[in-house]
Amino acid sequence: SSDLLSVQLVPEAQPQSGFARLYHVGASALRPLVAERQLLLRTQLRWRDAAAAGNDYQTAQFDATLVQPGAHGELAAQLSHSEQHFAGARLLGESRLLAQYQWRISPCAPVLGADAAWRRFPSAAILDGEQLSLRLGAHCQRAPWRTDAQLRLALDHPLDPDRPGGQQRWAEL
């Protein structure tokens, strides 16, 4: 028996001769609000234009973050949405809501957060799911170094009970 796995690519997805151009455009804006609150808006667009249109992709992301300073730290709430397209077809749409608090402790500031994400795969709805996660981390800064570490515990729940892999739990560092 052989442990090798052979996967055949459709001709349009195989490497093509010619050039591919990669583009990236981004913009951000910071707007002060009342009571020291700040609103950060950010958008990014990326796309690849290859010799074979079957290898083109586009991604777009938009984030809106509200930051509220407090006596002992900073609270941030973020709403984001991203879209991914491959070969002209919509591959993935994801919306995410995040809340995070970072304490003002030097040189390492603890960070605690939670987020929820909703993922939709238009061409493979069986993969659709919702994800909840908790984050615990530290943001350390001591000139000239800056270090971030984070532990993330997540639960990914399928919308379709027949999704391959079913419900998934994991920890990331």
Coordinates of N, CA, C and O in Angstrom, one line a residue:
S1 N 0.8 -1.2 0.0 CA 0.0 0.0 0.0 C 0.9 1.2 0.0 O 2.0 1.2 0.5
S2 N 0.3 2.3 -0.5 CA 1.1 3.6 -0.7 C 0.5 4.6 0.2 O -0.8 4.7 0.3
D3 N 1.3 5.5 0.8 CA 0.8 6.6 1.7 C 0.7 7.9 0.9 O 0.4 8.9 1.5
L4 N 0.9 7.8 -0.4 CA 0.8 9.0 -1.3 C -0.6 9.3 -1.7 O -1.4 8.4 -1.9
L5 N -0.9 10.5 -1.7 CA -2.2 11.0 -2.1 C -2.0 11.8 -3.4 O -1.2 12.7 -3.4
S6 N -2.8 11.5 -4.4 CA -2.7 12.2 -5.7 C -4.0 13.0 -5.9 O -5.1 12.4 -5.8
V7 N -3.8 14.3 -6.2 CA -5.0 15.2 -6.4 C -4.8 15.8 -7.8 O -3.8 16.3 -8.1
Q8 N -5.8 15.6 -8.6 CA -5.8 16.2 -9.9 C -6.5 17.5 -9.9 O -7.5 17.7 -9.4
L9 N -5.8 18.5 -10.5 CA -6.3 19.9 -10.6 C -7.0 20.0 -12.0 O -6.5 19.5 -13.0
V10 N -8.1 20.8 -12.0 CA -8.7 21.1 -13.2 C -7.7 21.9 -14.0 O -7.0 22.7 -13.4
P11 N -7.7 21.9 -15.3 CA -6.7 22.6 -16.1 C -6.7 24.1 -15.8 O -5.6 24.7 -15.8
E12 N -7.8 24.7 -15.5 CA -7.9 26.2 -15.2 C -7.1 26.5 -13.9 O -6.7 27.7 -13.7
A13 N -7.0 25.6 -13.0 CA -6.4 25.9 -11.7 C -4.9 25.5 -11.7 O -4.2 25.7 -10.7
Q14 N -4.4 24.9 -12.8 CA -3.0 24.5 -12.8 C -2.1 25.7 -13.1 O -2.6 26.7 -13.6
P15 N -0.8 25.7 -12.7 CA 0.0 26.8 -13.0 C 0.0 27.2 -14.4 O 0.0 26.4 -15.3
Q16 N 0.0 28.5 -14.7 CA -0.1 29.1 -16.0 C 1.2 29.9 -16.3 O 1.7 30.5 -15.4
S17 N 1.6 29.9 -17.5 CA 2.7 30.8 -17.8 C 2.2 32.2 -17.9 O 1.0 32.5 -18.2
G18 N 3.0 33.2 -17.7 CA 2.6 34.6 -17.8 C 2.8 35.3 -16.5 O 3.2 34.7 -15.5
F19 N 2.5 36.5 -16.4 CA 2.6 37.3 -15.2 C 1.3 37.4 -14.4 O 0.2 37.3 -14.9
A20 N 1.5 37.6 -13.1 CA 0.3 37.9 -12.2 C 0.6 39.2 -11.5 O 1.7 39.4 -11.1
R21 N -0.3 40.1 -11.5 CA -0.2 41.4 -10.8 C -1.0 41.3 -9.5 O -2.1 40.8 -9.5
L22 N -0.3 41.8 -8.4 CA -1.0 41.8 -7.1 C -1.2 43.3 -6.7 O -0.3 44.1 -6.9
Y23 N -2.4 43.6 -6.3 CA -2.7 44.9 -5.9 C -3.2 44.9 -4.5 O -3.9 44.0 -4.0
H24 N -2.9 46.0 -3.7 CA -3.4 46.2 -2.4 C -3.6 47.7 -2.1 O -2.8 48.5 -2.3
V25 N -4.8 48.0 -1.7 CA -5.2 49.4 -1.5 C -5.9 49.4 -0.1 O -6.7 48.5 0.2
G26 N -5.5 50.3 0.8 CA -6.1 50.4 2.1 C -6.3 51.8 2.5 O -5.6 52.7 2.0
A27 N -7.2 52.1 3.4 CA -7.4 53.4 3.9 C -7.9 53.3 5.3 O -8.6 52.3 5.7
S28 N -7.6 54.3 6.2 CA -8.1 54.3 7.5 C -8.3 55.7 7.9 O -7.7 56.6 7.4
A29 N -9.2 55.9 8.9 CA -9.6 57.2 9.4 C -9.9 57.1 10.9 O -10.6 56.2 11.3
L30 N -9.3 58.0 11.6 CA -9.5 58.1 13.1 C -10.3 59.3 13.4 O -9.9 60.4 13.0
R31 N -11.5 59.1 14.0 CA -12.3 60.3 14.3 C -12.6 60.4 15.8 O -13.1 59.5 16.4
P32 N -12.2 61.5 16.4 CA -12.5 61.7 17.9 C -14.0 61.9 18.0 O -14.7 62.5 17.2
L33 N -14.5 61.3 19.1 CA -16.0 61.5 19.5 C -16.0 62.1 20.8 O -15.0 62.6 21.4
V34 N -17.2 62.1 21.4 CA -17.4 62.8 22.8 C -16.7 61.9 23.9 O -16.6 60.7 23.7
A35 N -16.4 62.5 25.0 CA -15.9 61.8 26.2 C -14.7 60.9 25.9 O -14.6 59.8 26.3
E36 N -13.8 61.4 25.1 CA -12.5 60.8 24.7 C -12.7 59.5 23.9 O -11.7 58.8 23.7
R37 N -13.9 59.2 23.5 CA -14.1 58.0 22.6 C -13.5 58.3 21.2 O -13.4 59.5 20.8
Q38 N -13.0 57.3 20.6 CA -12.5 57.4 19.2 C -13.1 56.3 18.3 O -13.4 55.2 18.8
L39 N -13.3 56.7 17.1 CA -13.8 55.7 16.1 C -12.8 55.6 15.0 O -12.3 56.6 14.4
L40 N -12.4 54.3 14.8 CA -11.4 54.0 13.8 C -12.1 53.2 12.7 O -12.7 52.2 12.9
L41 N -12.0 53.8 11.5 CA -12.6 53.1 10.3 C -11.5 52.7 9.4 O -10.5 53.4 9.2
R42 N -11.5 51.4 8.9 CA -10.4 50.9 8.1 C -11.0 50.0 7.0 O -11.9 49.2 7.3
T43 N -10.5 50.1 5.8 CA -10.9 49.2 4.7 C -9.6 48.8 3.9 O -8.7 49.5 3.9
Q44 N -9.7 47.6 3.4 CA -8.6 47.0 2.6 C -9.2 46.3 1.4 O -10.2 45.6 1.6
L45 N -8.5 46.4 0.3 CA -8.9 45.7 -0.9 C -7.6 45.0 -1.4 O -6.6 45.7 -1.5
R46 N -7.7 43.8 -1.8 CA -6.6 43.1 -2.4 C -7.1 42.3 -3.5 O -8.1 41.7 -3.5
W47 N -6.3 42.3 -4.6 CA -6.7 41.4 -5.7 C -5.5 41.0 -6.5 O -4.5 41.6 -6.5
R48 N -5.7 39.9 -7.2 CA -4.6 39.3 -8.1 C -5.2 39.2 -9.5 O -6.3 38.6 -9.6
D49 N -4.5 39.7 -10.4 CA -4.9 39.6 -11.8 C -3.8 38.7 -12.5 O -2.7 39.1 -12.7
A50 N -4.2 37.5 -12.8 CA -3.3 36.5 -13.4 C -3.5 36.3 -14.9 O -4.6 36.7 -15.4
A51 N -2.6 35.7 -15.5 CA -2.7 35.4 -17.0 C -4.0 34.5 -17.2 O -4.7 34.7 -18.2
A52 N -4.3 33.6 -16.3 CA -5.5 32.8 -16.4 C -6.5 33.3 -15.4 O -6.3 33.3 -14.2
A53 N -7.7 33.7 -15.9 CA -8.7 34.3 -15.1 C -9.1 33.4 -14.0 O -9.6 33.8 -12.9
G54 N -9.0 32.1 -14.2 CA -9.3 31.1 -13.2 C -8.5 31.1 -11.9 O -8.9 30.5 -10.9
N55 N -7.4 31.8 -12.0 CA -6.5 32.0 -10.8 C -6.6 33.4 -10.1 O -5.9 33.7 -9.2
D56 N -7.5 34.2 -10.6 CA -7.7 35.5 -10.0 C -8.4 35.4 -8.7 O -9.2 34.5 -8.4
Y57 N -8.1 36.3 -7.8 CA -8.9 36.4 -6.5 C -9.0 37.9 -6.1 O -8.2 38.7 -6.5
Q58 N -10.0 38.1 -5.3 CA -10.2 39.5 -4.7 C -10.7 39.3 -3.2 O -11.4 38.3 -2.9
T59 N -10.2 40.1 -2.4 CA -10.6 40.1 -1.0 C -10.9 41.6 -0.6 O -10.2 42.5 -1.1
A60 N -11.9 41.8 0.3 CA -12.2 43.1 0.8 C -12.6 43.0 2.2 O -13.2 42.0 2.6
Q61 N -12.1 43.9 3.0 CA -12.4 43.9 4.5 C -12.7 45.3 4.9 O -12.1 46.3 4.5
F62 N -13.7 45.4 5.8 CA -14.1 46.7 6.4 C -14.2 46.5 7.9 O -14.8 45.5 8.4
D63 N -13.6 47.4 8.7 CA -13.6 47.3 10.1 C -14.1 48.7 10.7 O -13.6 49.7 10.2
A64 N -14.9 48.7 11.7 CA -15.3 49.9 12.5 C -15.0 49.5 13.9 O -15.5 48.6 14.5
T65 N -14.1 50.3 14.6 CA -13.7 50.1 15.9 C -14.0 51.3 16.8 O -13.6 52.4 16.4
L66 N -14.7 51.1 17.9 CA -14.9 52.1 18.8 C -14.0 51.9 20.1 O -14.0 50.8 20.6
V67 N -13.3 52.9 20.4 CA -12.3 52.8 21.5 C -12.8 53.8 22.6 O -13.0 54.9 22.4
Q68 N -12.9 53.2 23.9 CA -13.3 54.0 25.0 C -12.2 53.9 26.1 O -12.1 52.9 26.7
P69 N -11.4 55.0 26.3 CA -10.4 54.9 27.4 C -11.1 55.0 28.8 O -12.2 55.6 28.9
G70 N -10.5 54.3 29.7 CA -11.1 54.3 31.1 C -10.0 54.6 32.1 O -8.8 54.8 31.7
A71 N -10.3 54.6 33.3 CA -9.3 54.9 34.4 C -8.2 53.9 34.5 O -7.1 54.3 34.8
H72 N -8.5 52.6 34.2 CA -7.4 51.6 34.3 C -7.1 50.9 33.0 O -6.2 50.0 33.0
G73 N -7.7 51.3 31.9 CA -7.3 50.7 30.6 C -8.2 51.2 29.5 O -8.7 52.3 29.6
E74 N -8.4 50.4 28.5 CA -9.1 50.8 27.3 C -10.0 49.7 26.8 O -9.6 48.5 26.7
L75 N -11.2 50.0 26.5 CA -12.2 49.1 26.0 C -12.4 49.3 24.5 O -12.5 50.5 24.1
A76 N -12.3 48.3 23.7 CA -12.5 48.4 22.3 C -13.6 47.4 21.8 O -13.7 46.3 22.3
A77 N -14.5 47.9 21.0 CA -15.5 47.1 20.3 C -15.3 47.2 18.8 O -15.2 48.4 18.3
Q78 N -15.3 46.1 18.1 CA -15.1 46.1 16.7 C -16.1 45.3 15.9 O -16.5 44.2 16.4
L79 N -16.6 45.9 14.8 CA -17.5 45.2 13.9 C -16.7 45.1 12.6 O -16.2 46.1 12.1
S80 N -16.6 43.9 12.0 CA -15.9 43.8 10.7 C -16.6 42.9 9.8 O -17.4 42.0 10.2
H81 N -16.4 43.1 8.5 CA -17.0 42.2 7.5 C -15.9 42.0 6.4 O -15.2 43.0 6.0
S82 N -15.8 40.8 5.9 CA -14.8 40.5 4.8 C -15.5 39.6 3.8 O -16.4 38.8 4.1
E83 N -15.0 39.8 2.6 CA -15.5 39.0 1.4 C -14.3 38.5 0.7 O -13.3 39.2 0.5
Q84 N -14.4 37.2 0.2 CA -13.4 36.6 -0.6 C -14.0 36.0 -1.9 O -15.0 35.3 -1.8
H85 N -13.4 36.4 -3.0 CA -13.9 35.8 -4.3 C -12.7 35.1 -5.0 O -11.5 35.6 -4.9
F86 N -13.0 34.0 -5.6 CA -11.9 33.3 -6.4 C -12.5 32.9 -7.7 O -13.6 32.4 -7.8
A87 N -11.7 33.2 -8.8 CA -12.1 32.9 -10.1 C -13.5 33.4 -10.5 O -14.3 32.8 -11.2
G88 N -13.8 34.6 -10.0 CA -15.1 35.3 -10.3 C -16.3 34.8 -9.4 O -17.3 35.4 -9.6
A89 N -16.1 33.8 -8.6 CA -17.2 33.3 -7.7 C -17.0 33.8 -6.3 O -15.8 33.8 -5.8
R90 N -18.1 34.1 -5.6 CA -18.0 34.5 -4.2 C -17.7 33.2 -3.4 O -18.5 32.3 -3.4
L91 N -16.6 33.2 -2.7 CA -16.1 32.1 -2.0 C -16.5 32.1 -0.5 O -17.0 31.1 0.1
L92 N -16.4 33.3 0.2 CA -16.6 33.4 1.6 C -17.0 34.8 2.0 O -16.5 35.7 1.5
G93 N -18.0 34.9 2.9 CA -18.4 36.1 3.5 C -18.3 35.9 5.0 O -18.8 34.9 5.5
E94 N -17.6 36.8 5.7 CA -17.5 36.6 7.2 C -17.8 37.9 7.9 O -17.2 39.0 7.5
S95 N -18.6 37.9 8.9 CA -18.9 39.0 9.8 C -18.4 38.7 11.2 O -18.6 37.5 11.6
R96 N -17.8 39.7 11.9 CA -17.2 39.4 13.2 C -17.5 40.6 14.1 O -17.4 41.7 13.7
L97 N -17.8 40.2 15.4 CA -18.0 41.2 16.4 C -17.0 40.9 17.5 O -17.0 39.7 18.0
L98 N -16.3 41.9 18.0 CA -15.2 41.7 19.0 C -15.3 42.7 20.1 O -15.6 43.9 19.8
A99 N -15.1 42.3 21.3 CA -15.0 43.2 22.4 C -13.7 42.8 23.2 O -13.4 41.7 23.4
Q100 N -12.9 43.8 23.6 CA -11.7 43.6 24.2 C -11.3 44.7 25.2 O -11.6 45.9 25.0
Y101 N -10.7 44.3 26.3 CA -10.3 45.3 27.3 C -8.8 45.1 27.6 O -8.3 44.0 27.8
Q102 N -8.0 46.2 27.5 CA -6.6 46.1 27.8 C -6.3 47.1 29.0 O -6.6 48.2 28.9
W103 N -5.7 46.5 30.0 CA -5.4 47.2 31.2 C -4.1 48.0 31.0 O -3.3 47.7 30.2
R104 N -4.0 49.2 31.7 CA -2.7 50.0 31.6 C -1.8 49.6 32.7 O -1.8 50.1 33.8
I105 N -1.0 48.5 32.5 CA 0.0 48.1 33.4 C 1.3 48.0 32.7 O 1.3 47.4 31.6
S106 N 2.3 48.5 33.2 CA 3.6 48.5 32.5 C 4.6 47.5 33.2 O 4.5 47.4 34.4
P107 N 5.4 46.8 32.5 CA 5.6 46.9 31.1 C 4.7 45.9 30.3 O 4.7 46.0 29.1
C108 N 3.9 45.0 31.0 CA 3.1 44.1 30.3 C 1.6 44.4 30.6 O 1.2 44.2 31.8
A109 N 0.8 44.7 29.6 CA -0.6 45.0 29.9 C -1.5 43.8 29.5 O -1.4 43.3 28.4
P110 N -2.2 43.2 30.5 CA -3.1 42.1 30.2 C -4.2 42.5 29.3 O -4.7 43.7 29.4
V111 N -4.7 41.6 28.5 CA -5.8 41.8 27.5 C -6.8 40.7 27.7 O -6.4 39.5 27.7
L112 N -8.1 41.0 27.8 CA -9.1 40.0 27.8 C -10.1 40.4 26.8 O -10.5 41.5 26.7
G113 N -10.6 39.4 26.0 CA -11.5 39.7 24.9 C -12.4 38.5 24.6 O -12.1 37.3 25.0
A114 N -13.4 38.8 23.8 CA -14.3 37.7 23.3 C -14.8 38.2 21.9 O -14.9 39.4 21.6
D115 N -15.1 37.2 21.0 CA -15.6 37.5 19.7 C -16.5 36.5 19.2 O -16.5 35.3 19.7
A116 N -17.4 36.9 18.3 CA -18.3 36.0 17.6 C -18.2 36.2 16.1 O -18.0 37.4 15.7
A117 N -18.2 35.2 15.3 CA -18.0 35.3 13.9 C -19.1 34.4 13.2 O -19.5 33.4 13.7
W118 N -19.6 34.9 12.1 CA -20.5 34.2 11.2 C -19.9 34.1 9.9 O -19.6 35.1 9.2
R119 N -19.8 32.8 9.4 CA -19.1 32.5 8.1 C -20.2 31.9 7.2 O -20.8 31.0 7.5
R120 N -20.2 32.4 5.9 CA -21.1 31.9 4.9 C -20.3 31.6 3.7 O -19.5 32.4 3.2
F121 N -20.4 30.3 3.2 CA -19.8 29.9 1.9 C -20.9 29.7 0.9 O -21.5 28.6 0.9
P122 N -21.1 30.6 0.0 CA -22.3 30.5 -0.9 C -22.2 29.3 -1.8 O -23.2 28.7 -2.2
S123 N -21.0 28.9 -2.2 CA -20.9 27.7 -3.1 C -20.9 26.4 -2.4 O -20.9 25.3 -3.0
A124 N -20.8 26.4 -1.0 CA -20.7 25.2 -0.3 C -21.4 25.5 1.1 O -20.7 25.5 2.1
A125 N -22.7 25.7 1.1 CA -23.4 26.1 2.3 C -23.2 25.1 3.5 O -23.4 25.4 4.6
I126 N -22.9 23.8 3.2 CA -22.7 22.8 4.2 C -21.5 23.3 5.2 O -21.4 22.8 6.3
L127 N -20.6 24.1 4.7 CA -19.5 24.6 5.5 C -19.8 25.8 6.4 O -19.0 26.2 7.2
D128 N -21.0 26.4 6.2 CA -21.4 27.6 7.0 C -21.3 27.3 8.5 O -21.7 26.2 8.9
G129 N -20.9 28.3 9.3 CA -20.8 28.1 10.7 C -20.8 29.4 11.5 O -20.7 30.5 10.9
E130 N -20.9 29.2 12.8 CA -20.7 30.3 13.7 C -19.6 30.0 14.7 O -19.5 28.8 15.1
Q131 N -18.9 31.0 15.1 CA -17.7 30.7 16.0 C -17.8 31.7 17.1 O -18.0 32.9 17.0
L132 N -17.5 31.2 18.3 CA -17.4 32.0 19.5 C -16.0 31.7 20.1 O -15.5 30.6 20.1
S133 N -15.3 32.8 20.6 CA -14.0 32.6 21.2 C -13.8 33.6 22.3 O -14.3 34.6 22.4
L134 N -12.9 33.1 23.2 CA -12.4 33.9 24.3 C -10.9 34.1 24.1 O -10.2 33.2 23.7
R135 N -10.4 35.3 24.5 CA -8.9 35.6 24.3 C -8.4 36.1 25.6 O -9.0 36.9 26.3
L136 N -7.2 35.6 25.9 CA -6.5 36.1 27.1 C -5.0 36.3 26.6 O -4.4 35.5 26.0
G137 N -4.5 37.5 26.8 CA -3.2 37.8 26.3 C -2.5 38.9 27.1 O -2.9 39.4 28.2
A138 N -1.3 39.2 26.6 CA -0.5 40.3 27.2 C 0.2 41.1 26.1 O 0.7 40.5 25.1
H139 N 0.3 42.4 26.3 CA 0.9 43.3 25.3 C 2.1 43.9 26.1 O 1.9 44.7 27.1
C140 N 3.3 43.5 25.8 CA 4.5 43.9 26.5 C 5.3 44.9 25.7 O 5.6 44.6 24.5
Q141 N 5.8 45.9 26.3 CA 6.6 46.9 25.6 C 7.7 47.4 26.5 O 7.5 47.9 27.6
R142 N 8.9 47.2 26.0 CA 10.1 47.6 26.7 C 11.1 48.0 25.6 O 11.6 47.1 24.9
A143 N 11.4 49.3 25.5 CA 12.2 49.8 24.4 C 13.5 49.0 24.2 O 14.2 48.6 25.2
P144 N 13.9 48.6 23.0 CA 13.2 48.8 21.8 C 12.2 47.7 21.4 O 11.8 47.6 20.2
W145 N 11.9 46.8 22.3 CA 11.1 45.6 22.0 C 9.6 45.7 22.3 O 9.3 46.4 23.2
R146 N 8.8 45.1 21.5 CA 7.4 45.0 21.7 C 7.0 43.5 21.4 O 7.3 43.0 20.4
T147 N 6.2 42.9 22.4 CA 5.8 41.5 22.2 C 4.4 41.4 22.6 O 3.9 42.0 23.5
D148 N 3.7 40.6 21.8 CA 2.3 40.3 22.0 C 2.1 38.8 22.1 O 2.7 38.1 21.2
A149 N 1.4 38.3 23.1 CA 1.1 36.9 23.2 C -0.4 36.8 23.5 O -1.0 37.6 24.2
Q150 N -1.0 35.7 23.0 CA -2.4 35.5 23.2 C -2.8 34.1 23.2 O -2.3 33.3 22.3
L151 N -3.6 33.7 24.1 CA -4.2 32.3 24.1 C -5.7 32.5 23.7 O -6.4 33.4 24.2
R152 N -6.1 31.7 22.7 CA -7.5 31.8 22.2 C -8.2 30.5 22.3 O -7.7 29.5 21.8
L153 N -9.3 30.4 23.0 CA -10.1 29.2 23.1 C -11.4 29.5 22.2 O -12.1 30.5 22.4
A154 N -11.7 28.5 21.3 CA -12.7 28.8 20.3 C -13.6 27.5 20.2 O -13.2 26.4 20.4
L155 N -14.9 27.8 19.8 CA -15.9 26.8 19.5 C -16.5 27.2 18.2 O -17.0 28.3 18.0
D156 N -16.4 26.3 17.2 CA -17.0 26.5 15.9 C -18.1 25.6 15.7 O -18.0 24.4 15.7
H157 N -19.3 26.2 15.6 CA -20.6 25.4 15.5 C -21.1 25.4 14.1 O -21.3 26.5 13.5
P158 N -21.3 24.2 13.4 CA -21.8 24.2 12.1 C -23.3 24.5 12.0 O -24.1 24.2 13.0
L159 N -23.8 25.2 11.0 CA -25.2 25.4 10.8 C -25.9 24.2 10.3 O -27.1 23.9 10.5
D160 N -25.1 23.3 9.6 CA -25.6 22.1 9.0 C -25.0 20.9 9.8 O -23.8 20.8 9.9
P161 N -25.8 20.1 10.5 CA -25.2 19.0 11.3 C -24.4 18.0 10.5 O -23.6 17.3 11.1
D162 N -24.5 18.0 9.2 CA -23.7 17.1 8.4 C -22.4 17.7 7.9 O -21.7 17.1 7.1
R163 N -22.1 18.9 8.4 CA -20.8 19.5 8.0 C -19.6 18.6 8.3 O -19.5 18.1 9.4
P164 N -18.7 18.4 7.4 CA -17.5 17.6 7.7 C -16.8 18.1 8.8 O -16.5 19.3 8.9
G165 N -16.4 17.3 9.8 CA -15.7 17.7 11.0 C -16.7 18.1 12.1 O -16.3 18.2 13.3
G166 N -17.9 18.4 11.8 CA -18.9 18.7 12.8 C -18.5 19.9 13.7 O -17.9 20.9 13.2
Q167 N -18.9 19.9 14.9 CA -18.6 21.0 15.8 C -17.1 20.8 16.2 O -16.6 19.7 16.5
Q168 N -16.4 22.0 16.3 CA -14.9 21.9 16.5 C -14.6 22.8 17.7 O -15.2 23.9 17.8
R169 N -13.7 22.4 18.5 CA -13.1 23.2 19.7 C -11.6 23.2 19.5 O -11.0 22.2 19.1
W170 N -11.0 24.3 19.8 CA -9.6 24.4 19.8 C -9.0 25.5 20.6 O -9.7 26.4 21.0
A171 N -7.7 25.3 20.9 CA -7.0 26.4 21.6 C -5.8 26.8 20.7 O -5.2 25.9 20.1
E172 N -5.5 28.1 20.7 CA -4.4 28.6 19.9 C -3.5 29.4 20.8 O -4.0 30.1 21.7
L173 N -2.3 29.4 20.5 CA -1.3 30.3 21.2 C -0.6 31.1 20.2 O -0.1 30.6 19.2

